[in-house]
Amino acid sequence: MMKAFQLSGYKADPAFNEVDTPQPGTVEVLVRVACAALNPLDVKLRSGAIHGDFPLTFPATVGTDLSGTVEALGADVTGWTIGDRIVARTAPTSSGAMAEFARVPADQLVKLPDAIGFDDAAGIPTAAGTAWQALFEVAELKAGQTVLIHAGAGDVGSFAIQFARGAGARHRHGIRRGHRDRPITRCEHRD
């Protein structure tokens, strides 16, 4: 048995529940969760605003981003060992991150370098994944191109700036400091 922070329905307040500890499927890893993070996606999931795309089955464990250590391996999992430090993102409609253990497909894990703590790592997956997907999978950004990045000081924006620079692209980004009545600061970087 383990504790999990779960929703009983859309718009419900989450609560800690005692639930069975999940067992990994053949291509899954059971992760002992050290830290979990919430994102705007999690707020939308709870509200039911995106249930057409991501329908939840209740009770649903909250959260998608996590860091921790590999606890158990599915029968067909290779490349991972028990005790490996990882960072991962669960699918929005599968077992959530805010539990003592989470079941994650092995191909969704990333090895966590020793220099990065579990608390910092848990905030990476959705923000970094969103930035990567927008720049490279949707916009197909290439070296030498220029990209405008809104909200450059935010989680997604800060990753987008780093990814764009790493790809050899020029970028312009805007950040808003403080209140809405202050102007947006504009920055341009070229390497």
Coordinates of C-alpha atoms in Angstrom, one line a residue:
M1 CA 0.0 0.0 0.0
M2 CA 1.0 3.6 -0.6
K3 CA -0.3 7.1 -0.2
A4 CA -1.4 9.0 -3.3
F5 CA -2.8 12.5 -3.7
Q6 CA -6.0 12.0 -5.7
L7 CA -9.0 13.6 -7.2
S8 CA -12.4 11.9 -6.8
G9 CA -13.9 13.9 -9.7
Y10 CA -13.5 17.0 -11.8
K11 CA -13.2 20.2 -9.7
A12 CA -13.0 18.1 -6.5
D13 CA -10.4 18.9 -3.9
P14 CA -7.6 16.4 -3.9
A15 CA -7.1 14.2 -0.9
F16 CA -4.5 11.7 0.3
N17 CA -5.7 8.1 -0.1
E18 CA -4.3 4.7 0.7
V19 CA -4.0 2.8 -2.6
D20 CA -2.3 -0.4 -3.8
T21 CA 1.3 0.1 -4.9
P22 CA 1.3 -0.3 -8.7
Q23 CA 3.3 -3.0 -10.4
P24 CA 5.2 -2.2 -13.6
G25 CA 4.0 -3.6 -16.8
T26 CA 6.4 -5.4 -19.1
V27 CA 7.9 -2.2 -20.6
E28 CA 7.4 0.0 -17.5
V29 CA 9.5 1.0 -14.5
L30 CA 8.2 1.6 -11.0
V31 CA 9.7 4.8 -9.6
R32 CA 10.0 5.7 -6.0
V33 CA 8.9 9.3 -6.2
A34 CA 11.3 11.8 -4.4
C35 CA 9.7 15.0 -5.8
A36 CA 6.7 15.9 -7.9
A37 CA 5.7 19.1 -9.6
L38 CA 2.5 20.7 -10.7
N39 CA 2.0 22.6 -13.9
P40 CA -0.8 24.6 -15.6
L41 CA -1.8 21.3 -17.3
D42 CA -2.6 19.8 -13.9
V43 CA -4.9 22.7 -13.1
K44 CA -6.7 22.2 -16.4
L45 CA -7.0 18.4 -15.8
R46 CA -8.5 19.0 -12.4
S47 CA -11.0 21.5 -13.7
G48 CA -12.2 19.2 -16.5
A49 CA -11.4 22.0 -19.0
I50 CA -9.5 19.5 -21.3
H51 CA -11.4 16.3 -20.6
G52 CA -12.2 15.9 -24.3
D53 CA -8.5 15.5 -25.0
F54 CA -7.4 14.0 -21.6
P55 CA -10.3 12.2 -19.9
L56 CA -9.5 11.2 -16.4
T57 CA -10.7 8.0 -14.7
F58 CA -11.4 8.6 -11.0
P59 CA -9.9 8.4 -8.6
A60 CA -7.0 10.0 -10.4
T61 CA -3.6 10.7 -8.9
V62 CA -2.6 14.3 -9.4
G63 CA 0.6 15.5 -11.2
T64 CA 2.6 14.5 -14.2
D65 CA 6.2 15.6 -13.5
L66 CA 8.4 13.7 -11.1
S67 CA 11.9 12.7 -10.1
G68 CA 13.0 9.7 -8.0
T69 CA 14.7 6.4 -8.2
V70 CA 14.0 3.2 -10.1
E71 CA 12.4 0.7 -7.7
A72 CA 11.4 -2.2 -10.0
L73 CA 11.6 -3.1 -13.6
G74 CA 9.1 -4.7 -16.0
A75 CA 10.1 -8.0 -17.6
D76 CA 11.2 -6.4 -20.9
V77 CA 12.9 -3.3 -19.6
T78 CA 16.6 -2.9 -20.5
G79 CA 19.0 0.0 -19.9
W80 CA 17.8 0.7 -16.4
T81 CA 18.8 -0.7 -13.0
I82 CA 17.2 -0.5 -9.6
G83 CA 18.4 2.6 -7.8
D84 CA 19.0 4.7 -10.9
R85 CA 18.2 8.4 -10.4
I86 CA 15.6 9.6 -12.9
V87 CA 13.3 12.4 -14.0
A88 CA 10.1 11.6 -15.9
R89 CA 6.7 12.7 -17.0
T90 CA 3.7 10.5 -16.7
A91 CA 0.9 10.6 -19.3
P92 CA -1.8 13.0 -18.2
T93 CA -4.4 10.2 -18.1
S94 CA -2.3 7.6 -16.4
S95 CA -0.9 7.1 -12.9
G96 CA 0.1 10.5 -11.5
A97 CA 3.2 11.8 -10.0
M98 CA 2.0 12.8 -6.5
A99 CA 2.2 9.4 -4.9
E100 CA 4.9 7.4 -3.1
F101 CA 5.4 5.4 -6.3
A102 CA 4.6 5.9 -10.0
R103 CA 4.5 3.5 -12.9
V104 CA 6.2 5.1 -16.0
P105 CA 7.0 3.7 -19.4
A106 CA 10.8 3.0 -19.6
D107 CA 11.2 5.1 -22.7
Q108 CA 9.8 8.1 -20.8
L109 CA 12.7 8.2 -18.2
V110 CA 15.8 10.3 -18.3
K111 CA 18.8 9.7 -16.2
L112 CA 19.3 12.4 -13.6
P113 CA 22.8 13.7 -13.3
D114 CA 24.2 13.7 -9.8
A115 CA 24.7 17.5 -10.0
I116 CA 20.9 18.1 -10.2
G117 CA 18.8 17.6 -7.1
F118 CA 15.5 15.8 -7.2
D119 CA 13.6 19.0 -6.3
D120 CA 15.0 20.9 -9.3
A121 CA 14.6 18.0 -11.6
A122 CA 10.9 17.5 -10.9
G123 CA 10.1 20.9 -12.5
I124 CA 11.8 20.1 -15.8
P125 CA 9.7 17.6 -17.9
T126 CA 6.6 19.5 -18.9
A127 CA 8.2 22.9 -19.3
A128 CA 11.2 21.6 -21.3
G129 CA 9.1 19.2 -23.3
T130 CA 6.6 21.9 -24.3
A131 CA 9.5 24.2 -25.4
W132 CA 11.1 21.4 -27.4
Q133 CA 7.9 20.4 -29.0
A134 CA 7.0 24.0 -30.0
L135 CA 10.4 24.8 -31.4
F136 CA 11.4 21.6 -33.2
E137 CA 8.4 19.4 -33.8
V138 CA 5.9 22.2 -34.7
A139 CA 7.9 25.1 -35.9
E140 CA 10.8 23.0 -37.2
L141 CA 13.4 25.6 -36.0
K142 CA 16.8 25.4 -37.8
A143 CA 20.2 27.0 -37.2
G144 CA 20.3 30.6 -38.6
Q145 CA 16.5 31.2 -38.2
T146 CA 15.1 33.8 -35.9
V147 CA 12.3 32.9 -33.4
L148 CA 10.2 35.1 -31.1
I149 CA 9.8 33.6 -27.7
H150 CA 7.0 35.1 -25.5
A151 CA 7.4 35.0 -21.7
G152 CA 11.1 34.4 -21.9
A153 CA 11.4 34.5 -18.1
G154 CA 8.8 31.7 -17.5
D155 CA 9.5 28.0 -17.3
V156 CA 8.7 27.2 -20.9
G157 CA 10.3 30.4 -22.2
S158 CA 13.5 29.9 -20.4
F159 CA 13.9 26.5 -21.8
A160 CA 13.0 27.7 -25.3
I161 CA 15.7 30.4 -25.2
Q162 CA 18.3 27.8 -24.2
F163 CA 17.1 25.3 -26.9
A164 CA 17.1 28.0 -29.6
R165 CA 20.6 29.1 -28.7
G166 CA 21.8 25.5 -28.6
A167 CA 20.4 25.0 -32.1
G168 CA 22.2 28.0 -33.5
A169 CA 19.0 30.1 -34.0
R170 CA 18.7 33.7 -33.2
H171 CA 15.9 34.6 -30.8
R172 CA 14.0 37.6 -29.6
H173 CA 12.1 37.2 -26.4
G174 CA 9.8 39.4 -24.2
I175 CA 9.4 39.4 -20.5
R176 CA 7.0 41.3 -18.3
R177 CA 8.4 42.5 -15.0
G178 CA 5.9 42.8 -12.2
H179 CA 2.6 44.5 -12.9
R180 CA 0.6 44.7 -16.1
D181 CA 1.1 48.5 -16.3
R182 CA 4.8 48.1 -16.8
P183 CA 6.2 47.7 -20.4
I184 CA 7.4 44.4 -21.7
T185 CA 11.2 44.2 -21.8
R186 CA 12.5 43.1 -25.2
C187 CA 15.7 41.3 -25.7
E188 CA 17.6 40.0 -28.7
H189 CA 20.4 37.5 -28.6
R190 CA 22.8 36.4 -31.4
D191 CA 25.7 34.1 -31.1

